[in-house]
């Protein structure tokens, strides 16, 4: 029997289980492939004793509708920069990729399917370059991976954000308030932009278009002067003022990126300081956008990605990332996919259409 290892890495995302199920179901149609899962990304393989699970059609029955990942995940312990305790108690980061590839081979694995975002796919590429046959599957609610039109999980996050936005509109209207809703997305404004169009926001603030506070104040005062006394704002967690900086907390140990969050409170204070007298309330949607069952669209993308990833393994096509491009499911070299980010084009069709709907970006 040939053995494949499946891992889910980085932040969880609706649709991960549907990918796992797709891989296992497709593999089960072959006689000579066994699928194994590693718990918490590749940590399950790296630890001693290992934490691995054999996956068969019974294990994955019905999981495509479940949020999260049955394998667990982590965004700490990147094997490319692995924190290793030194004899004096301090930590030093080391590249454990060569060791990891040796370990995969010594445990009898013939291939790896690594499901994850940009960080996880950088690990996929490093393993591939070190001689491991790897296929990647792009995951993230942020939709910031280039090469694919959509990552699975994004549409579910937008749906959640849009549903919450609708609720904030009726309470904003009742109290004549300014409501600021903060959504995730790191340095990409996709969730904010889609939610603003879907919900009919007055203002949408994204990292790709630093905002001018004076423009926002004028817009808000204009709404109240017109007698339409409420304003709904969607702000991406990575958005910032032209003269300002991103709102981030410190990094966490073993984690490669700083945590974002809290920008809605900074904006609220800026608006008050700039003379907005209306009541302002802030909502951070946070991890509600990542949790729960995937919507149908994401289940479809994720399930097809799973089947396609397994088929790439069967065809011996490695170092590839499955993607959805122009309504077709295909693949590109992982290296190509991680070489740039997919961010919102400030001059692109969607932003122009949003402006056509009267949404201000504060520019
Ligand atoms: O990348 C997905 C994401 O949800 C981002 O939108 C967000 O900034 C980050 O992960 C949050 O990470 P954590 O779950 O570690 O707080």
GROMACS .gro file of C-alpha atoms and ligand atoms in nm:
model
  379
    1UNK     CA    1   0.000   0.000   0.000
    2UNK     CA    2   0.105   0.358  -0.068
    3UNK     CA    3   0.049   0.610   0.208
    4UNK     CA    4  -0.056   0.972   0.189
    5UNK     CA    5  -0.050   1.216   0.481
    6UNK     CA    6  -0.312   1.493   0.503
    7UNK     CA    7  -0.266   1.798   0.725
    8UNK     CA    8  -0.469   2.113   0.791
    9UNK     CA    9  -0.256   2.413   0.894
   10UNK     CA   10  -0.300   2.779   0.993
   11UNK     CA   11  -0.632   2.922   1.108
   12UNK     CA   12  -0.931   2.692   1.070
   13UNK     CA   13  -1.183   2.770   0.801
   14UNK     CA   14  -1.525   2.640   0.694
   15UNK     CA   15  -1.475   2.367   0.433
   16UNK     CA   16  -1.161   2.196   0.569
   17UNK     CA   17  -1.355   1.882   0.653
   18UNK     CA   18  -1.512   1.873   0.307
   19UNK     CA   19  -1.161   1.871   0.155
   20UNK     CA   20  -1.051   1.586   0.383
   21UNK     CA   21  -1.363   1.388   0.288
   22UNK     CA   22  -1.304   1.454  -0.084
   23UNK     CA   23  -0.947   1.322  -0.059
   24UNK     CA   24  -1.048   1.010   0.133
   25UNK     CA   25  -1.346   0.929  -0.088
   26UNK     CA   26  -1.143   0.962  -0.407
   27UNK     CA   27  -0.854   0.761  -0.261
   28UNK     CA   28  -1.096   0.485  -0.156
   29UNK     CA   29  -1.171   0.425  -0.523
   30UNK     CA   30  -0.810   0.315  -0.568
   31UNK     CA   31  -0.692  -0.018  -0.435
   32UNK     CA   32  -0.343   0.079  -0.333
   33UNK     CA   33  -0.370   0.406  -0.136
   34UNK     CA   34  -0.412   0.459   0.238
   35UNK     CA   35  -0.492   0.806   0.373
   36UNK     CA   36  -0.359   0.922   0.709
   37UNK     CA   37  -0.422   1.248   0.892
   38UNK     CA   38  -0.174   1.438   1.108
   39UNK     CA   39  -0.321   1.616   1.409
   40UNK     CA   40  -0.262   1.992   1.443
   41UNK     CA   41  -0.097   2.052   1.109
   42UNK     CA   42   0.232   1.863   1.082
   43UNK     CA   43   0.285   1.866   1.460
   44UNK     CA   44   0.121   1.522   1.481
   45UNK     CA   45   0.398   1.384   1.264
   46UNK     CA   46   0.679   1.578   1.427
   47UNK     CA   47   0.596   1.477   1.783
   48UNK     CA   48   0.716   1.161   1.956
   49UNK     CA   49   0.502   0.957   1.984
   50UNK     CA   50   0.329   1.068   1.666
   51UNK     CA   51  -0.036   1.171   1.663
   52UNK     CA   52  -0.167   1.034   1.334
   53UNK     CA   53  -0.499   0.881   1.238
   54UNK     CA   54  -0.591   0.647   0.955
   55UNK     CA   55  -0.880   0.797   0.759
   56UNK     CA   56  -1.135   0.586   0.575
   57UNK     CA   57  -1.479   0.647   0.431
   58UNK     CA   58  -1.642   0.571   0.765
   59UNK     CA   59  -1.425   0.823   0.951
   60UNK     CA   60  -1.518   1.100   0.709
   61UNK     CA   61  -1.887   1.017   0.657
   62UNK     CA   62  -2.094   1.334   0.671
   63UNK     CA   63  -1.812   1.564   0.783
   64UNK     CA   64  -1.842   1.794   0.480
   65UNK     CA   65  -2.114   1.990   0.661
   66UNK     CA   66  -1.907   2.042   0.977
   67UNK     CA   67  -1.709   2.356   1.051
   68UNK     CA   68  -1.352   2.345   1.184
   69UNK     CA   69  -1.129   2.049   1.107
   70UNK     CA   70  -1.146   1.698   1.248
   71UNK     CA   71  -0.765   1.699   1.241
   72UNK     CA   72  -0.724   2.015   1.446
   73UNK     CA   73  -0.489   2.290   1.335
   74UNK     CA   74  -0.236   2.543   1.459
   75UNK     CA   75  -0.062   2.855   1.337
   76UNK     CA   76   0.232   2.795   1.567
   77UNK     CA   77   0.535   2.568   1.532
   78UNK     CA   78   0.617   2.641   1.166
   79UNK     CA   79   0.882   2.376   1.075
   80UNK     CA   80   1.067   2.634   0.864
   81UNK     CA   81   1.125   2.845   1.177
   82UNK     CA   82   1.075   2.593   1.452
   83UNK     CA   83   1.129   2.726   1.807
   84UNK     CA   84   1.377   2.488   1.970
   85UNK     CA   85   1.471   2.514   2.336
   86UNK     CA   86   1.844   2.558   2.392
   87UNK     CA   87   2.038   2.411   2.690
   88UNK     CA   88   2.039   2.755   2.857
   89UNK     CA   89   1.655   2.769   2.840
   90UNK     CA   90   1.637   3.025   2.559
   91UNK     CA   91   1.470   2.949   2.225
   92UNK     CA   92   1.629   2.953   1.882
   93UNK     CA   93   1.437   2.906   1.555
   94UNK     CA   94   1.568   2.627   1.332
   95UNK     CA   95   1.476   2.495   0.988
   96UNK     CA   96   1.334   2.147   1.049
   97UNK     CA   97   1.220   2.084   0.690
   98UNK     CA   98   1.500   1.835   0.599
   99UNK     CA   99   1.434   1.645   0.922
  100UNK     CA  100   1.059   1.652   0.853
  101UNK     CA  101   1.101   1.510   0.503
  102UNK     CA  102   1.325   1.231   0.639
  103UNK     CA  103   1.066   1.158   0.904
  104UNK     CA  104   0.781   1.142   0.649
  105UNK     CA  105   0.982   0.896   0.443
  106UNK     CA  106   1.086   0.688   0.742
  107UNK     CA  107   0.719   0.658   0.843
  108UNK     CA  108   0.645   0.524   0.494
  109UNK     CA  109   0.462   0.825   0.347
  110UNK     CA  110   0.473   0.853  -0.031
  111UNK     CA  111   0.301   1.191  -0.058
  112UNK     CA  112   0.153   1.478   0.142
  113UNK     CA  113  -0.158   1.687   0.080
  114UNK     CA  114  -0.117   2.007   0.277
  115UNK     CA  115  -0.433   2.215   0.320
  116UNK     CA  116  -0.360   2.570   0.426
  117UNK     CA  117  -0.308   2.936   0.347
  118UNK     CA  118   0.003   3.123   0.237
  119UNK     CA  119   0.212   3.021   0.541
  120UNK     CA  120   0.121   2.652   0.504
  121UNK     CA  121   0.186   2.660   0.130
  122UNK     CA  122   0.533   2.808   0.190
  123UNK     CA  123   0.591   2.497   0.405
  124UNK     CA  124   0.452   2.278   0.121
  125UNK     CA  125   0.696   2.436  -0.123
  126UNK     CA  126   0.991   2.392   0.117
  127UNK     CA  127   0.903   2.022   0.167
  128UNK     CA  128   0.868   1.977  -0.209
  129UNK     CA  129   1.209   2.137  -0.270
  130UNK     CA  130   1.355   1.906  -0.005
  131UNK     CA  131   1.235   1.605  -0.204
  132UNK     CA  132   0.887   1.529  -0.069
  133UNK     CA  133   0.602   1.480  -0.319
  134UNK     CA  134   0.350   1.743  -0.204
  135UNK     CA  135   0.017   1.879  -0.331
  136UNK     CA  136  -0.131   2.195  -0.178
  137UNK     CA  137  -0.494   2.298  -0.126
  138UNK     CA  138  -0.558   2.671  -0.075
  139UNK     CA  139  -0.757   2.762   0.236
  140UNK     CA  140  -0.837   3.090   0.404
  141UNK     CA  141  -1.137   3.307   0.479
  142UNK     CA  142  -0.920   3.605   0.377
  143UNK     CA  143  -0.922   3.505   0.005
  144UNK     CA  144  -0.572   3.652  -0.020
  145UNK     CA  145  -0.403   3.367  -0.206
  146UNK     CA  146  -0.320   3.459  -0.562
  147UNK     CA  147  -0.378   3.219  -0.854
  148UNK     CA  148  -0.721   3.106  -0.737
  149UNK     CA  149  -1.041   3.306  -0.787
  150UNK     CA  150  -1.163   3.197  -0.445
  151UNK     CA  151  -1.029   3.007  -0.149
  152UNK     CA  152  -1.294   2.798   0.025
  153UNK     CA  153  -1.423   2.951   0.349
  154UNK     CA  154  -1.429   3.303   0.212
  155UNK     CA  155  -1.791   3.296   0.097
  156UNK     CA  156  -1.904   3.152   0.430
  157UNK     CA  157  -1.722   3.430   0.614
  158UNK     CA  158  -1.889   3.687   0.388
  159UNK     CA  159  -2.230   3.531   0.454
  160UNK     CA  160  -2.176   3.545   0.829
  161UNK     CA  161  -2.052   3.904   0.810
  162UNK     CA  162  -2.337   4.006   0.584
  163UNK     CA  163  -2.601   3.851   0.813
  164UNK     CA  164  -2.450   4.037   1.110
  165UNK     CA  165  -2.434   4.358   0.911
  166UNK     CA  166  -2.808   4.337   0.833
  167UNK     CA  167  -2.881   4.310   1.204
  168UNK     CA  168  -2.666   4.613   1.279
  169UNK     CA  169  -2.850   4.819   1.017
  170UNK     CA  170  -3.188   4.793   1.190
  171UNK     CA  171  -3.047   4.880   1.530
  172UNK     CA  172  -2.843   5.168   1.381
  173UNK     CA  173  -3.157   5.304   1.214
  174UNK     CA  174  -3.365   5.274   1.531
  175UNK     CA  175  -3.112   5.465   1.744
  176UNK     CA  176  -2.977   5.700   1.474
  177UNK     CA  177  -2.632   5.570   1.547
  178UNK     CA  178  -2.305   5.519   1.367
  179UNK     CA  179  -2.230   5.148   1.371
  180UNK     CA  180  -1.879   5.026   1.296
  181UNK     CA  181  -1.844   4.657   1.218
  182UNK     CA  182  -1.492   4.514   1.204
  183UNK     CA  183  -1.427   4.209   0.990
  184UNK     CA  184  -1.121   3.988   0.940
  185UNK     CA  185  -0.902   3.958   0.632
  186UNK     CA  186  -0.551   4.057   0.744
  187UNK     CA  187  -0.400   4.276   0.471
  188UNK     CA  188  -0.675   4.204   0.220
  189UNK     CA  189  -1.009   4.384   0.218
  190UNK     CA  190  -1.211   4.114   0.041
  191UNK     CA  191  -1.445   4.023   0.328
  192UNK     CA  192  -1.513   4.392   0.399
  193UNK     CA  193  -1.574   4.476   0.033
  194UNK     CA  194  -1.812   4.187  -0.035
  195UNK     CA  195  -1.999   4.255   0.290
  196UNK     CA  196  -2.030   4.626   0.216
  197UNK     CA  197  -2.179   4.559  -0.127
  198UNK     CA  198  -2.402   4.279   0.000
  199UNK     CA  199  -2.528   4.477   0.300
  200UNK     CA  200  -2.540   4.826   0.149
  201UNK     CA  201  -2.286   4.996   0.374
  202UNK     CA  202  -2.239   5.373   0.365
  203UNK     CA  203  -1.866   5.337   0.425
  204UNK     CA  204  -1.620   5.053   0.357
  205UNK     CA  205  -1.261   5.079   0.480
  206UNK     CA  206  -0.998   4.840   0.350
  207UNK     CA  207  -0.618   4.816   0.380
  208UNK     CA  208  -0.572   4.871   0.009
  209UNK     CA  209  -0.724   5.222   0.033
  210UNK     CA  210  -0.595   5.415   0.338
  211UNK     CA  211  -0.876   5.646   0.446
  212UNK     CA  212  -0.890   6.020   0.493
  213UNK     CA  213  -1.065   6.102   0.820
  214UNK     CA  214  -1.196   6.436   0.691
  215UNK     CA  215  -1.370   6.258   0.403
  216UNK     CA  216  -1.539   6.019   0.648
  217UNK     CA  217  -1.650   6.300   0.878
  218UNK     CA  218  -1.800   6.490   0.585
  219UNK     CA  219  -1.983   6.180   0.466
  220UNK     CA  220  -2.124   6.100   0.811
  221UNK     CA  221  -2.232   6.459   0.880
  222UNK     CA  222  -2.387   6.468   0.532
  223UNK     CA  223  -2.605   6.167   0.612
  224UNK     CA  224  -2.731   6.327   0.933
  225UNK     CA  225  -2.790   6.662   0.763
  226UNK     CA  226  -2.994   6.490   0.493
  227UNK     CA  227  -3.213   6.352   0.769
  228UNK     CA  228  -3.100   5.994   0.705
  229UNK     CA  229  -2.971   5.976   1.058
  230UNK     CA  230  -2.772   5.657   1.077
  231UNK     CA  231  -2.453   5.522   0.924
  232UNK     CA  232  -2.321   5.167   0.886
  233UNK     CA  233  -1.949   5.124   0.838
  234UNK     CA  234  -1.763   4.802   0.756
  235UNK     CA  235  -1.394   4.815   0.836
  236UNK     CA  236  -1.136   4.547   0.760
  237UNK     CA  237  -0.908   4.466   1.054
  238UNK     CA  238  -0.603   4.574   0.851
  239UNK     CA  239  -0.742   4.913   0.743
  240UNK     CA  240  -0.570   5.233   0.853
  241UNK     CA  241  -0.589   5.611   0.811
  242UNK     CA  242  -0.371   5.787   0.554
  243UNK     CA  243  -0.167   5.941   0.832
  244UNK     CA  244  -0.195   5.642   1.062
  245UNK     CA  245  -0.070   5.289   1.110
  246UNK     CA  246  -0.228   4.945   1.129
  247UNK     CA  247  -0.385   4.844   1.464
  248UNK     CA  248  -0.203   4.530   1.574
  249UNK     CA  249  -0.116   4.357   1.896
  250UNK     CA  250   0.222   4.202   1.959
  251UNK     CA  251   0.315   3.874   1.794
  252UNK     CA  252   0.272   3.552   1.988
  253UNK     CA  253   0.560   3.316   2.052
  254UNK     CA  254   0.613   3.066   1.769
  255UNK     CA  255   0.372   3.251   1.538
  256UNK     CA  256   0.491   3.412   1.217
  257UNK     CA  257   0.247   3.703   1.195
  258UNK     CA  258   0.121   3.966   1.439
  259UNK     CA  259  -0.242   3.958   1.547
  260UNK     CA  260  -0.466   4.226   1.403
  261UNK     CA  261  -0.787   4.349   1.561
  262UNK     CA  262  -0.940   4.644   1.740
  263UNK     CA  263  -0.931   4.893   1.453
  264UNK     CA  264  -1.303   4.969   1.500
  265UNK     CA  265  -1.224   5.118   1.841
  266UNK     CA  266  -0.942   5.333   1.696
  267UNK     CA  267  -1.176   5.457   1.423
  268UNK     CA  268  -1.452   5.527   1.675
  269UNK     CA  269  -1.215   5.745   1.879
  270UNK     CA  270  -1.087   5.922   1.566
  271UNK     CA  271  -1.445   6.007   1.464
  272UNK     CA  272  -1.533   6.138   1.811
  273UNK     CA  273  -1.215   6.346   1.823
  274UNK     CA  274  -1.303   6.484   1.479
  275UNK     CA  275  -1.639   6.609   1.604
  276UNK     CA  276  -1.893   6.335   1.527
  277UNK     CA  277  -2.160   6.385   1.791
  278UNK     CA  278  -2.386   6.093   1.708
  279UNK     CA  279  -2.359   5.782   1.925
  280UNK     CA  280  -2.105   5.538   1.788
  281UNK     CA  281  -2.106   5.165   1.863
  282UNK     CA  282  -1.843   4.911   1.766
  283UNK     CA  283  -1.874   4.541   1.684
  284UNK     CA  284  -1.580   4.307   1.629
  285UNK     CA  285  -1.711   3.999   1.447
  286UNK     CA  286  -1.389   3.810   1.507
  287UNK     CA  287  -1.390   3.433   1.493
  288UNK     CA  288  -1.762   3.399   1.423
  289UNK     CA  289  -1.645   3.446   1.063
  290UNK     CA  290  -1.431   3.135   1.082
  291UNK     CA  291  -1.662   2.902   1.271
  292UNK     CA  292  -1.968   2.701   1.181
  293UNK     CA  293  -2.088   2.505   0.886
  294UNK     CA  294  -1.967   2.602   0.537
  295UNK     CA  295  -2.230   2.742   0.301
  296UNK     CA  296  -2.308   2.530  -0.005
  297UNK     CA  297  -2.070   2.719  -0.236
  298UNK     CA  298  -1.774   2.651  -0.007
  299UNK     CA  299  -1.872   2.285   0.037
  300UNK     CA  300  -1.862   2.248  -0.339
  301UNK     CA  301  -1.524   2.420  -0.385
  302UNK     CA  302  -1.374   2.229  -0.093
  303UNK     CA  303  -1.509   1.890  -0.202
  304UNK     CA  304  -1.384   1.937  -0.558
  305UNK     CA  305  -1.045   2.059  -0.432
  306UNK     CA  306  -1.017   1.740  -0.224
  307UNK     CA  307  -1.092   1.511  -0.517
  308UNK     CA  308  -0.861   1.710  -0.748
  309UNK     CA  309  -0.576   1.706  -0.496
  310UNK     CA  310  -0.597   1.328  -0.473
  311UNK     CA  311  -0.607   1.304  -0.852
  312UNK     CA  312  -0.288   1.512  -0.876
  313UNK     CA  313  -0.125   1.264  -0.637
  314UNK     CA  314  -0.247   0.971  -0.850
  315UNK     CA  315  -0.112   1.142  -1.163
  316UNK     CA  316   0.225   1.202  -0.990
  317UNK     CA  317   0.193   1.580  -1.035
  318UNK     CA  318   0.359   1.732  -0.730
  319UNK     CA  319   0.459   2.079  -0.618
  320UNK     CA  320   0.115   2.188  -0.742
  321UNK     CA  321  -0.169   2.380  -0.578
  322UNK     CA  322  -0.527   2.304  -0.679
  323UNK     CA  323  -0.712   2.619  -0.778
  324UNK     CA  324  -1.039   2.753  -0.914
  325UNK     CA  325  -0.972   2.979  -1.210
  326UNK     CA  326  -1.231   3.115  -1.452
  327UNK     CA  327  -1.486   2.859  -1.331
  328UNK     CA  328  -1.248   2.571  -1.392
  329UNK     CA  329  -1.074   2.353  -1.135
  330UNK     CA  330  -0.708   2.322  -1.226
  331UNK     CA  331  -0.361   2.355  -1.069
  332UNK     CA  332  -0.057   2.586  -1.066
  333UNK     CA  333   0.292   2.545  -0.920
  334UNK     CA  334   0.281   2.625  -0.548
  335UNK     CA  335   0.580   2.854  -0.597
  336UNK     CA  336   0.379   3.068  -0.839
  337UNK     CA  337   0.079   3.082  -0.606
  338UNK     CA  338   0.279   3.202  -0.303
  339UNK     CA  339   0.491   3.455  -0.488
  340UNK     CA  340   0.229   3.730  -0.453
  341UNK     CA  341  -0.082   3.814  -0.251
  342UNK     CA  342  -0.431   3.855  -0.386
  343UNK     CA  343  -0.543   4.194  -0.259
  344UNK     CA  344  -0.827   4.421  -0.367
  345UNK     CA  345  -0.745   4.638  -0.668
  346UNK     CA  346  -0.847   4.995  -0.568
  347UNK     CA  347  -0.916   5.065  -0.936
  348UNK     CA  348  -1.080   4.730  -1.010
  349UNK     CA  349  -1.438   4.658  -1.112
  350UNK     CA  350  -1.566   4.571  -0.764
  351UNK     CA  351  -1.443   4.890  -0.598
  352UNK     CA  352  -1.576   5.098  -0.886
  353UNK     CA  353  -1.912   4.919  -0.865
  354UNK     CA  354  -1.923   4.978  -0.490
  355UNK     CA  355  -1.857   5.347  -0.550
  356UNK     CA  356  -2.134   5.337  -0.809
  357UNK     CA  357  -2.361   5.217  -0.530
  358UNK     CA  358  -2.263   5.519  -0.324
  359UNK     CA  359  -2.025   5.339  -0.086
  360UNK     CA  360  -1.743   5.564   0.034
  361UNK     CA  361  -1.390   5.423   0.083
  362UNK     CA  362  -1.278   5.741   0.255
  363UNK     CA  363  -1.048   5.832  -0.035
  364LIG     O1  364  -0.604   3.426   0.825
  364LIG     C1  365  -0.728   3.401   0.879
  364LIG     C2  366  -0.752   3.489   0.999
  364LIG     O2  367  -0.882   3.463   1.050
  364LIG     C3  368  -0.732   3.638   0.976
  364LIG     O3  369  -0.841   3.696   0.908
  364LIG     C4  370  -0.710   3.687   1.116
  364LIG     O4  371  -0.634   3.806   1.121
  364LIG     C5  372  -0.633   3.575   1.178
  364LIG     O5  373  -0.660   3.458   1.103
  364LIG     C6  374  -0.669   3.552   1.323
  364LIG     O6  375  -0.584   3.455   1.375
  364LIG     P1  376  -0.608   3.386   1.516
  364LIG     O7  377  -0.718   3.285   1.500
  364LIG     O8  378  -0.479   3.323   1.548
  364LIG     O9  379  -0.649   3.493   1.612
   0.00000   0.00000   0.00000
